[in-house]
Structures are given as structure tokens and as C-alpha cells.
């Protein structure tokens, strides 16, 4: 009889809670209900409860509910009201997972699973289905947080064409207007040993030429260019691991970059396969001073403040050079989130024989005309990103580099400057699409003690427009237009126009 009574009490309680009606119970019923594990399912959700705070944290981190704060505020919610918000967040994160299976960290995955279990009854009563997310999180848990290696891949096939009158670096040579086909294949093998670390081995084959040779300027380079004659090679070997609850370590054994240690604060444009088409539009060029082997640490003081430091040596594996004499770069960045959905990065880079970023003018990449073999540089950057609403993000950066020729008489210095403004329109036409605009000035030598002839004379404008259309969950097509005025920062140099259609297959 006791079992029957308890079952009847549960059905009555759940029914009344789901309908939002209050009810009273007798002392005998209270005594019986207190013995059940599901007693907590009868209580309202207060702002101080763990579930409320957990959902609030997920909303802040992933933006899964745009109006949660306005809707919930600090008031008490019924379990059914809370389940509606939770379900909306789950569906939104499910969409994000479809685009990036590595999105969730272990703590957030555990929180999601606990919330689903705690509110399973309420979620099941909603018409919207969450079965797909449950399957994906289960698969993610099994694949990403185990010692089993997970394979993911990406293929880029791009058709590009360019036009202009003469080459930027040689006005006597015309630009041959051509259309070409380029490609890039990446296979990532990710292994986790503890559930919070990641060992990544990346195999890559590329066949996309660098367009500086045919246009006469590095300003026309694509963000995914490179040519290995389609031969597969190890392009990345890295290990990321937790040091403590707040600190995370990085070891870049092969092909590491400074931006591996910290965020570049350009979230919608930084990806070479889903963001900006151009090399310049992906991030502040000062991050491109360095490529090779390195180590780094990221320390999170709070959700709003973190500090990243890292070191990269280009020829650390060369015993004749070693780490001490190898071209190197060191980075320190303070990343701040002063308000919700806004981020600022304050960056300092110290480099040796590494100022060439492959984005600006020829002088910006070598301001001393190849006469110096010992160039040190101090670079300073400010990057910002502010998501004003679901469909609009404002961003940009400023970058300044002061290079010194240590082996030349009087050690002349050269000042190099660049900037950009980025406008992103996510989900502009449909979920998952992205319209982007980049307006900026590629790196330019604005002063040079080595001689006025080694200073860029004009201002070149970088104008880029693109639209990423998700044809399916695994295929994205991105047409784009790139316009470069006064290439190489030279007066009367002919404007270069380039159109590209990038198709990205991911699996």
C-alpha cells in the first residue's frame, strides 16, 4: 500500500507543478514525500539555486538565450518556466555543436548533463525535442573525453580570379587576369588522456598559390594559401593541458603560432575556412611574427580577466642555431571582458628576425632593404570585439611595430602601423550564415631612420566583403570580393580586384 500511495503522490505532485497550480499536503504526505529522491522536483527555482546559476553561466558563455536576464531577472521561476528556458538553451547549443564539435569544455558538458537529468520530466513534457542534443553530448563525451583518438577533417576547394593593370612591385609588368582553382585538406587526430587535455596531430595537403608573386604584393594573399604540391605532411603537433583550475599550458612541437596561446579577439573572421577570405582580414598582423616550436600558459583570473604568455622559436630543432640564436617571438596578452558580449585584447610582442607578417607592403616586411641580419622589434596591439545583438558584431584592431636594425650603424629604427574595422552579421539571412566586412590599412612603414626612401609613401585600403552560406550542416559556400587600392602603399599603383568562392567541407 505504501508503494501505491507514494506513486500516486508523485503523479499528483508532478501534475500540479507542470500546470503551475499550488497545492497543500498533509503531514502524512509530507513524511512520505520526504523519503523520495524526487522531492526536489516539486520546488520552484530560486536565483540562488545551483540550477539557476548554472543556466545563467551557460547563457553568458554561449549566448544561447538572448533575453534570459530580461525574462528571469532575479525572480523565482516555476520548474516548468525554468525548463522552457533550459530547453531553448539546449537547442541553441545543439546548433553550435553542429558547427564545432569541440565547443563544450568538460565542466560545461557535465553541467548540461546534470541539468538534463534534474529536469528530465519537465523537458520531456515540452513539445520541442532535445533528443538530438542528448545524442551529440553522449557522443562528444565518448569521443572527446577518453583515450580514444577522434578524427575530424576539413576540405577547402576555392575558385579565385583577380584583375588589375600592372604588378604593384613592378609597374612595367602587367597582371595576367586568370581564374585558378586551389585546395586544402586537413585531418585532425585529437586524443584526450584525462578528459581535459588534448593532443592534436594534424595532417595537411595544400595546393593554393600565394598571390603576392602574380600581383606583386602580399596584400592580396588568401587566408588559406600554401602549396605542398598536394603532398600530405604533419602541419601541427601540439598538446594542451590543465595546470590548475585557472591555468592552462600549451606545447607547440610543430608549426605553432603566437595566436595558439591566446585569442585574437576577432571571433567571426579569424578562421581560415569559415571566416575572412584574406590573410590580413583574419587577425592583427602582429600575431604573425613567429612560427615554429614553443610553449605558453593562459591564466584566467576570472571570467572577465585572463593573461596569456608564450614563446615561439622558428629553428629550435636546428642544433647549429638552437633556441638562443633562432628567430623567435614572445607574446603577452591581457584579455578583458568589461561588459557582457564585449572583449578587449591588449597585446605585446617581442621578436627577433621575425617582423615579416606576409600581409603588408614589402617595406613593412623588411624595412631595412635586406641590409640587416639582426632585427629586433617591439609590437603593440589593441583588439576589440562587441556583439551588440544577435545579428551584429563590431570589431577591429590597431597594430604598431617598432623595428631596430641592431647590426647597422647607429641602430636605425622603423615604425610600422596597421589597423582594421570589422563588421559581422551572423544569422543575417538564416541560422548559421555570416556576412562580413573588413576595412583597413595593411602594415605600412610610416617612418624610418634608415632613410626616407624606405618609408611607404601612400595609403593602401583593404576592402573585403564576404557571405558564408551554409548549404548543409557540413558544407559552407563563401563568395567574396577583395579590393586593394594603392597596392604596396604606392601612389598611382593600379587597384587590384579579386573574387573568390571558397567551399568548405567539414566532417
PDB file of N, CA, C and O in Angstrom, residues 190-246:
ATOM      1  N   UNK A 190      42.647  14.005 -32.647  1.00  0.00           N
ATOM      2  CA  UNK A 190      42.640  14.562 -31.296  1.00  0.00           C
ATOM      3  C   UNK A 190      42.479  13.451 -30.259  1.00  0.00           C
ATOM      4  O   UNK A 190      41.566  12.631 -30.355  1.00  0.00           O
ATOM      5  N   UNK A 191      43.379  13.460 -29.283  1.00  0.00           N
ATOM      6  CA  UNK A 191      43.360  12.457 -28.229  1.00  0.00           C
ATOM      7  C   UNK A 191      43.362  13.134 -26.875  1.00  0.00           C
ATOM      8  O   UNK A 191      44.104  14.090 -26.653  1.00  0.00           O
ATOM      9  N   UNK A 192      42.502  12.656 -25.973  1.00  0.00           N
ATOM     10  CA  UNK A 192      42.474  13.160 -24.605  1.00  0.00           C
ATOM     11  C   UNK A 192      42.791  12.016 -23.646  1.00  0.00           C
ATOM     12  O   UNK A 192      42.263  10.923 -23.785  1.00  0.00           O
ATOM     13  N   UNK A 193      43.672  12.273 -22.686  1.00  0.00           N
ATOM     14  CA  UNK A 193      44.074  11.255 -21.727  1.00  0.00           C
ATOM     15  C   UNK A 193      43.390  11.432 -20.367  1.00  0.00           C
ATOM     16  O   UNK A 193      43.242  10.480 -19.625  1.00  0.00           O
ATOM     17  N   UNK A 194      42.982  12.665 -20.083  1.00  0.00           N
ATOM     18  CA  UNK A 194      42.365  12.947 -18.788  1.00  0.00           C
ATOM     19  C   UNK A 194      40.951  13.476 -18.908  1.00  0.00           C
ATOM     20  O   UNK A 194      40.253  13.614 -17.910  1.00  0.00           O
ATOM     21  N   UNK A 195      40.517  13.787 -20.111  1.00  0.00           N
ATOM     22  CA  UNK A 195      39.206  14.395 -20.311  1.00  0.00           C
ATOM     23  C   UNK A 195      39.262  15.902 -20.382  1.00  0.00           C
ATOM     24  O   UNK A 195      38.313  16.549 -20.805  1.00  0.00           O
ATOM     25  N   UNK A 196      40.394  16.504 -19.990  1.00  0.00           N
ATOM     26  CA  UNK A 196      40.544  17.950 -20.026  1.00  0.00           C
ATOM     27  C   UNK A 196      41.751  18.387 -20.847  1.00  0.00           C
ATOM     28  O   UNK A 196      41.967  19.585 -21.036  1.00  0.00           O
ATOM     29  N   UNK A 197      42.552  17.445 -21.320  1.00  0.00           N
ATOM     30  CA  UNK A 197      43.710  17.774 -22.145  1.00  0.00           C
ATOM     31  C   UNK A 197      43.412  17.411 -23.591  1.00  0.00           C
ATOM     32  O   UNK A 197      42.373  16.823 -23.910  1.00  0.00           O
ATOM     33  N   UNK A 198      44.333  17.783 -24.499  1.00  0.00           N
ATOM     34  CA  UNK A 198      44.162  17.427 -25.901  1.00  0.00           C
ATOM     35  C   UNK A 198      45.515  17.355 -26.591  1.00  0.00           C
ATOM     36  O   UNK A 198      46.293  18.313 -26.583  1.00  0.00           O
ATOM     37  N   UNK A 199      45.783  16.223 -27.187  1.00  0.00           N
ATOM     38  CA  UNK A 199      46.932  16.051 -28.067  1.00  0.00           C
ATOM     39  C   UNK A 199      46.409  16.073 -29.498  1.00  0.00           C
ATOM     40  O   UNK A 199      45.550  15.267 -29.861  1.00  0.00           O
ATOM     41  N   UNK A 200      46.915  16.997 -30.299  1.00  0.00           N
ATOM     42  CA  UNK A 200      46.455  17.113 -31.686  1.00  0.00           C
ATOM     43  C   UNK A 200      47.597  16.861 -32.658  1.00  0.00           C
ATOM     44  O   UNK A 200      48.669  17.464 -32.548  1.00  0.00           O
ATOM     45  N   UNK A 201      47.328  15.974 -33.598  1.00  0.00           N
ATOM     46  CA  UNK A 201      48.228  15.742 -34.731  1.00  0.00           C
ATOM     47  C   UNK A 201      47.437  16.072 -35.984  1.00  0.00           C
ATOM     48  O   UNK A 201      46.379  15.493 -36.233  1.00  0.00           O
ATOM     49  N   UNK A 202      47.951  17.008 -36.769  1.00  0.00           N
ATOM     50  CA  UNK A 202      47.242  17.431 -37.982  1.00  0.00           C
ATOM     51  C   UNK A 202      48.058  17.077 -39.220  1.00  0.00           C
ATOM     52  O   UNK A 202      49.246  17.397 -39.314  1.00  0.00           O
ATOM     53  N   UNK A 203      47.391  16.402 -40.149  1.00  0.00           N
ATOM     54  CA  UNK A 203      47.966  16.135 -41.462  1.00  0.00           C
ATOM     55  C   UNK A 203      47.335  17.098 -42.456  1.00  0.00           C
ATOM     56  O   UNK A 203      46.128  17.328 -42.431  1.00  0.00           O
ATOM     57  N   UNK A 204      48.156  17.627 -43.343  1.00  0.00           N
ATOM     58  CA  UNK A 204      47.661  18.652 -44.257  1.00  0.00           C
ATOM     59  C   UNK A 204      48.286  18.514 -45.634  1.00  0.00           C
ATOM     60  O   UNK A 204      49.471  18.205 -45.767  1.00  0.00           O
ATOM     61  N   UNK A 205      47.480  18.761 -46.653  1.00  0.00           N
ATOM     62  CA  UNK A 205      47.958  18.833 -48.042  1.00  0.00           C
ATOM     63  C   UNK A 205      47.354  20.084 -48.655  1.00  0.00           C
ATOM     64  O   UNK A 205      46.150  20.324 -48.529  1.00  0.00           O
ATOM     65  N   UNK A 206      48.190  20.885 -49.338  1.00  0.00           N
ATOM     66  CA  UNK A 206      47.713  22.152 -49.887  1.00  0.00           C
ATOM     67  C   UNK A 206      48.174  22.336 -51.332  1.00  0.00           C
ATOM     68  O   UNK A 206      49.225  21.838 -51.733  1.00  0.00           O
ATOM     69  N   UNK A 207      47.355  23.090 -52.054  1.00  0.00           N
ATOM     70  CA  UNK A 207      47.713  23.428 -53.424  1.00  0.00           C
ATOM     71  C   UNK A 207      47.036  24.746 -53.797  1.00  0.00           C
ATOM     72  O   UNK A 207      46.296  24.836 -54.772  1.00  0.00           O
ATOM     73  N   UNK A 208      47.304  25.776 -52.974  1.00  0.00           N
ATOM     74  CA  UNK A 208      46.765  27.105 -53.232  1.00  0.00           C
ATOM     75  C   UNK A 208      47.919  28.096 -53.254  1.00  0.00           C
ATOM     76  O   UNK A 208      48.571  28.318 -52.232  1.00  0.00           O
ATOM     77  N   UNK A 209      48.240  28.681 -54.394  1.00  0.00           N
ATOM     78  CA  UNK A 209      49.418  29.537 -54.506  1.00  0.00           C
ATOM     79  C   UNK A 209      49.275  30.839 -53.724  1.00  0.00           C
ATOM     80  O   UNK A 209      48.165  31.316 -53.478  1.00  0.00           O
ATOM     81  N   UNK A 210      50.404  31.388 -53.322  1.00  0.00           N
ATOM     82  CA  UNK A 210      50.438  32.700 -52.696  1.00  0.00           C
ATOM     83  C   UNK A 210      50.392  33.753 -53.806  1.00  0.00           C
ATOM     84  O   UNK A 210      51.241  33.757 -54.708  1.00  0.00           O
ATOM     85  N   UNK A 211      49.433  34.646 -53.759  1.00  0.00           N
ATOM     86  CA  UNK A 211      49.195  35.559 -54.876  1.00  0.00           C
ATOM     87  C   UNK A 211      50.118  36.771 -54.890  1.00  0.00           C
ATOM     88  O   UNK A 211      49.997  37.614 -55.780  1.00  0.00           O
ATOM     89  N   UNK A 212      51.037  36.884 -53.925  1.00  0.00           N
ATOM     90  CA  UNK A 212      51.970  38.006 -53.978  1.00  0.00           C
ATOM     91  C   UNK A 212      52.887  37.916 -55.194  1.00  0.00           C
ATOM     92  O   UNK A 212      53.330  38.938 -55.728  1.00  0.00           O
ATOM     93  N   UNK A 213      53.137  36.708 -55.655  1.00  0.00           N
ATOM     94  CA  UNK A 213      54.031  36.542 -56.810  1.00  0.00           C
ATOM     95  C   UNK A 213      53.393  37.055 -58.098  1.00  0.00           C
ATOM     96  O   UNK A 213      54.066  37.653 -58.940  1.00  0.00           O
ATOM     97  N   UNK A 214      52.085  36.852 -58.255  1.00  0.00           N
ATOM     98  CA  UNK A 214      51.430  37.230 -59.509  1.00  0.00           C
ATOM     99  C   UNK A 214      50.826  38.632 -59.474  1.00  0.00           C
ATOM    100  O   UNK A 214      50.582  39.235 -60.515  1.00  0.00           O
ATOM    101  N   UNK A 215      50.569  39.159 -58.262  1.00  0.00           N
ATOM    102  CA  UNK A 215      50.020  40.508 -58.158  1.00  0.00           C
ATOM    103  C   UNK A 215      51.064  41.540 -57.765  1.00  0.00           C
ATOM    104  O   UNK A 215      50.833  42.743 -57.895  1.00  0.00           O
ATOM    105  N   UNK A 216      52.201  41.072 -57.250  1.00  0.00           N
ATOM    106  CA  UNK A 216      53.259  41.984 -56.848  1.00  0.00           C
ATOM    107  C   UNK A 216      53.094  42.544 -55.451  1.00  0.00           C
ATOM    108  O   UNK A 216      53.815  43.470 -55.071  1.00  0.00           O
ATOM    109  N   UNK A 217      52.197  41.962 -54.643  1.00  0.00           N
ATOM    110  CA  UNK A 217      52.026  42.439 -53.274  1.00  0.00           C
ATOM    111  C   UNK A 217      51.462  41.347 -52.384  1.00  0.00           C
ATOM    112  O   UNK A 217      50.574  40.586 -52.797  1.00  0.00           O
ATOM    113  N   UNK A 218      51.958  41.287 -51.155  1.00  0.00           N
ATOM    114  CA  UNK A 218      51.441  40.332 -50.169  1.00  0.00           C
ATOM    115  C   UNK A 218      50.062  40.735 -49.660  1.00  0.00           C
ATOM    116  O   UNK A 218      49.401  39.953 -48.979  1.00  0.00           O
ATOM    117  N   UNK A 219      49.627  41.952 -49.992  1.00  0.00           N
ATOM    118  CA  UNK A 219      48.305  42.403 -49.567  1.00  0.00           C
ATOM    119  C   UNK A 219      47.192  41.579 -50.204  1.00  0.00           C
ATOM    120  O   UNK A 219      46.061  41.602 -49.724  1.00  0.00           O
ATOM    121  N   UNK A 220      47.507  40.861 -51.286  1.00  0.00           N
ATOM    122  CA  UNK A 220      46.494  40.081 -51.999  1.00  0.00           C
ATOM    123  C   UNK A 220      46.469  38.619 -51.574  1.00  0.00           C
ATOM    124  O   UNK A 220      45.764  37.813 -52.191  1.00  0.00           O
ATOM    125  N   UNK A 221      47.191  38.255 -50.536  1.00  0.00           N
ATOM    126  CA  UNK A 221      47.261  36.853 -50.140  1.00  0.00           C
ATOM    127  C   UNK A 221      45.947  36.364 -49.539  1.00  0.00           C
ATOM    128  O   UNK A 221      45.252  37.100 -48.829  1.00  0.00           O
ATOM    129  N   UNK A 222      45.619  35.109 -49.817  1.00  0.00           N
ATOM    130  CA  UNK A 222      44.438  34.474 -49.252  1.00  0.00           C
ATOM    131  C   UNK A 222      44.743  33.939 -47.852  1.00  0.00           C
ATOM    132  O   UNK A 222      45.893  33.607 -47.542  1.00  0.00           O
ATOM    133  N   UNK A 223      43.714  33.791 -47.039  1.00  0.00           N
ATOM    134  CA  UNK A 223      43.903  33.353 -45.670  1.00  0.00           C
ATOM    135  C   UNK A 223      44.220  31.883 -45.524  1.00  0.00           C
ATOM    136  O   UNK A 223      44.591  31.432 -44.436  1.00  0.00           O
ATOM    137  N   UNK A 224      44.070  31.093 -46.599  1.00  0.00           N
ATOM    138  CA  UNK A 224      44.304  29.649 -46.526  1.00  0.00           C
ATOM    139  C   UNK A 224      45.332  29.209 -47.562  1.00  0.00           C
ATOM    140  O   UNK A 224      45.393  28.038 -47.930  1.00  0.00           O
ATOM    141  N   UNK A 225      46.161  30.141 -48.054  1.00  0.00           N
ATOM    142  CA  UNK A 225      47.102  29.777 -49.119  1.00  0.00           C
ATOM    143  C   UNK A 225      48.256  28.925 -48.589  1.00  0.00           C
ATOM    144  O   UNK A 225      48.467  28.792 -47.386  1.00  0.00           O
ATOM    145  N   UNK A 226      49.012  28.351 -49.504  1.00  0.00           N
ATOM    146  CA  UNK A 226      50.120  27.459 -49.193  1.00  0.00           C
ATOM    147  C   UNK A 226      50.152  26.326 -50.188  1.00  0.00           C
ATOM    148  O   UNK A 226      49.102  25.904 -50.691  1.00  0.00           O
ATOM    149  N   UNK A 227      51.332  25.847 -50.501  1.00  0.00           N
ATOM    150  CA  UNK A 227      51.460  24.833 -51.541  1.00  0.00           C
ATOM    151  C   UNK A 227      52.461  23.762 -51.115  1.00  0.00           C
ATOM    152  O   UNK A 227      53.632  24.036 -50.893  1.00  0.00           O
ATOM    153  N   UNK A 228      51.971  22.534 -50.959  1.00  0.00           N
ATOM    154  CA  UNK A 228      52.830  21.384 -50.677  1.00  0.00           C
ATOM    155  C   UNK A 228      52.771  20.388 -51.831  1.00  0.00           C
ATOM    156  O   UNK A 228      53.113  19.219 -51.656  1.00  0.00           O
ATOM    157  N   UNK A 229      52.318  20.879 -53.001  1.00  0.00           N
ATOM    158  CA  UNK A 229      52.125  20.005 -54.163  1.00  0.00           C
ATOM    159  C   UNK A 229      51.187  18.841 -53.835  1.00  0.00           C
ATOM    160  O   UNK A 229      51.339  17.734 -54.346  1.00  0.00           O
ATOM    161  N   UNK A 230      50.239  19.131 -52.971  1.00  0.00           N
ATOM    162  CA  UNK A 230      49.232  18.150 -52.558  1.00  0.00           C
ATOM    163  C   UNK A 230      49.830  16.938 -51.851  1.00  0.00           C
ATOM    164  O   UNK A 230      49.191  15.886 -51.753  1.00  0.00           O
ATOM    165  N   UNK A 231      51.047  17.088 -51.326  1.00  0.00           N
ATOM    166  CA  UNK A 231      51.654  16.012 -50.553  1.00  0.00           C
ATOM    167  C   UNK A 231      51.262  16.169 -49.085  1.00  0.00           C
ATOM    168  O   UNK A 231      51.326  17.262 -48.521  1.00  0.00           O
ATOM    169  N   UNK A 232      50.859  15.076 -48.475  1.00  0.00           N
ATOM    170  CA  UNK A 232      50.414  15.101 -47.084  1.00  0.00           C
ATOM    171  C   UNK A 232      51.618  15.262 -46.164  1.00  0.00           C
ATOM    172  O   UNK A 232      52.636  14.583 -46.319  1.00  0.00           O
ATOM    173  N   UNK A 233      51.493  16.181 -45.195  1.00  0.00           N
ATOM    174  CA  UNK A 233      52.581  16.446 -44.261  1.00  0.00           C
ATOM    175  C   UNK A 233      52.008  16.740 -42.879  1.00  0.00           C
ATOM    176  O   UNK A 233      50.840  17.109 -42.743  1.00  0.00           O
ATOM    177  N   UNK A 234      52.834  16.570 -41.853  1.00  0.00           N
ATOM    178  CA  UNK A 234      52.414  16.923 -40.493  1.00  0.00           C
ATOM    179  C   UNK A 234      52.539  18.429 -40.349  1.00  0.00           C
ATOM    180  O   UNK A 234      53.642  18.981 -40.351  1.00  0.00           O
ATOM    181  N   UNK A 235      51.409  19.110 -40.255  1.00  0.00           N
ATOM    182  CA  UNK A 235      51.412  20.563 -40.176  1.00  0.00           C
ATOM    183  C   UNK A 235      51.164  21.079 -38.771  1.00  0.00           C
ATOM    184  O   UNK A 235      51.258  22.285 -38.529  1.00  0.00           O
ATOM    185  N   UNK A 236      50.825  20.208 -37.847  1.00  0.00           N
ATOM    186  CA  UNK A 236      50.594  20.653 -36.480  1.00  0.00           C
ATOM    187  C   UNK A 236      50.775  19.492 -35.512  1.00  0.00           C
ATOM    188  O   UNK A 236      50.257  18.405 -35.724  1.00  0.00           O
ATOM    189  N   UNK A 237      51.547  19.713 -34.476  1.00  0.00           N
ATOM    190  CA  UNK A 237      51.701  18.756 -33.386  1.00  0.00           C
ATOM    191  C   UNK A 237      51.721  19.563 -32.105  1.00  0.00           C
ATOM    192  O   UNK A 237      52.670  20.311 -31.840  1.00  0.00           O
ATOM    193  N   UNK A 238      50.661  19.454 -31.304  1.00  0.00           N
ATOM    194  CA  UNK A 238      50.546  20.283 -30.117  1.00  0.00           C
ATOM    195  C   UNK A 238      49.871  19.514 -28.988  1.00  0.00           C
ATOM    196  O   UNK A 238      49.159  18.529 -29.224  1.00  0.00           O
ATOM    197  N   UNK A 239      50.101  19.998 -27.786  1.00  0.00           N
ATOM    198  CA  UNK A 239      49.474  19.400 -26.606  1.00  0.00           C
ATOM    199  C   UNK A 239      49.006  20.522 -25.685  1.00  0.00           C
ATOM    200  O   UNK A 239      49.783  21.417 -25.336  1.00  0.00           O
ATOM    201  N   UNK A 240      47.730  20.471 -25.304  1.00  0.00           N
ATOM    202  CA  UNK A 240      47.143  21.449 -24.401  1.00  0.00           C
ATOM    203  C   UNK A 240      46.652  20.720 -23.158  1.00  0.00           C
ATOM    204  O   UNK A 240      45.996  19.682 -23.274  1.00  0.00           O
ATOM    205  N   UNK A 241      46.939  21.283 -21.993  1.00  0.00           N
ATOM    206  CA  UNK A 241      46.639  20.552 -20.761  1.00  0.00           C
ATOM    207  C   UNK A 241      46.390  21.525 -19.618  1.00  0.00           C
ATOM    208  O   UNK A 241      46.916  22.643 -19.606  1.00  0.00           O
ATOM    209  N   UNK A 242      45.568  21.131 -18.644  1.00  0.00           N
ATOM    210  CA  UNK A 242      45.334  21.988 -17.483  1.00  0.00           C
ATOM    211  C   UNK A 242      46.498  21.907 -16.504  1.00  0.00           C
ATOM    212  O   UNK A 242      47.017  20.826 -16.216  1.00  0.00           O
ATOM    213  N   UNK A 243      46.896  23.053 -15.995  1.00  0.00           N
ATOM    214  CA  UNK A 243      47.911  23.114 -14.946  1.00  0.00           C
ATOM    215  C   UNK A 243      47.234  23.215 -13.586  1.00  0.00           C
ATOM    216  O   UNK A 243      47.655  22.609 -12.617  1.00  0.00           O
ATOM    217  N   UNK A 244      46.171  23.994 -13.542  1.00  0.00           N
ATOM    218  CA  UNK A 244      45.341  24.135 -12.356  1.00  0.00           C
ATOM    219  C   UNK A 244      43.944  24.492 -12.835  1.00  0.00           C
ATOM    220  O   UNK A 244      43.673  24.480 -14.042  1.00  0.00           O
ATOM    221  N   UNK A 245      43.085  24.799 -11.904  1.00  0.00           N
ATOM    222  CA  UNK A 245      41.715  25.153 -12.277  1.00  0.00           C
ATOM    223  C   UNK A 245      41.685  26.408 -13.122  1.00  0.00           C
ATOM    224  O   UNK A 245      40.821  26.582 -13.990  1.00  0.00           O
ATOM    225  N   UNK A 246      42.645  27.294 -12.931  1.00  0.00           N
ATOM    226  CA  UNK A 246      42.659  28.571 -13.635  1.00  0.00           C
ATOM    227  C   UNK A 246      43.712  28.657 -14.729  1.00  0.00           C
ATOM    228  O   UNK A 246      43.641  29.555 -15.572  1.00  0.00           O
TER     229      UNK A 246
END
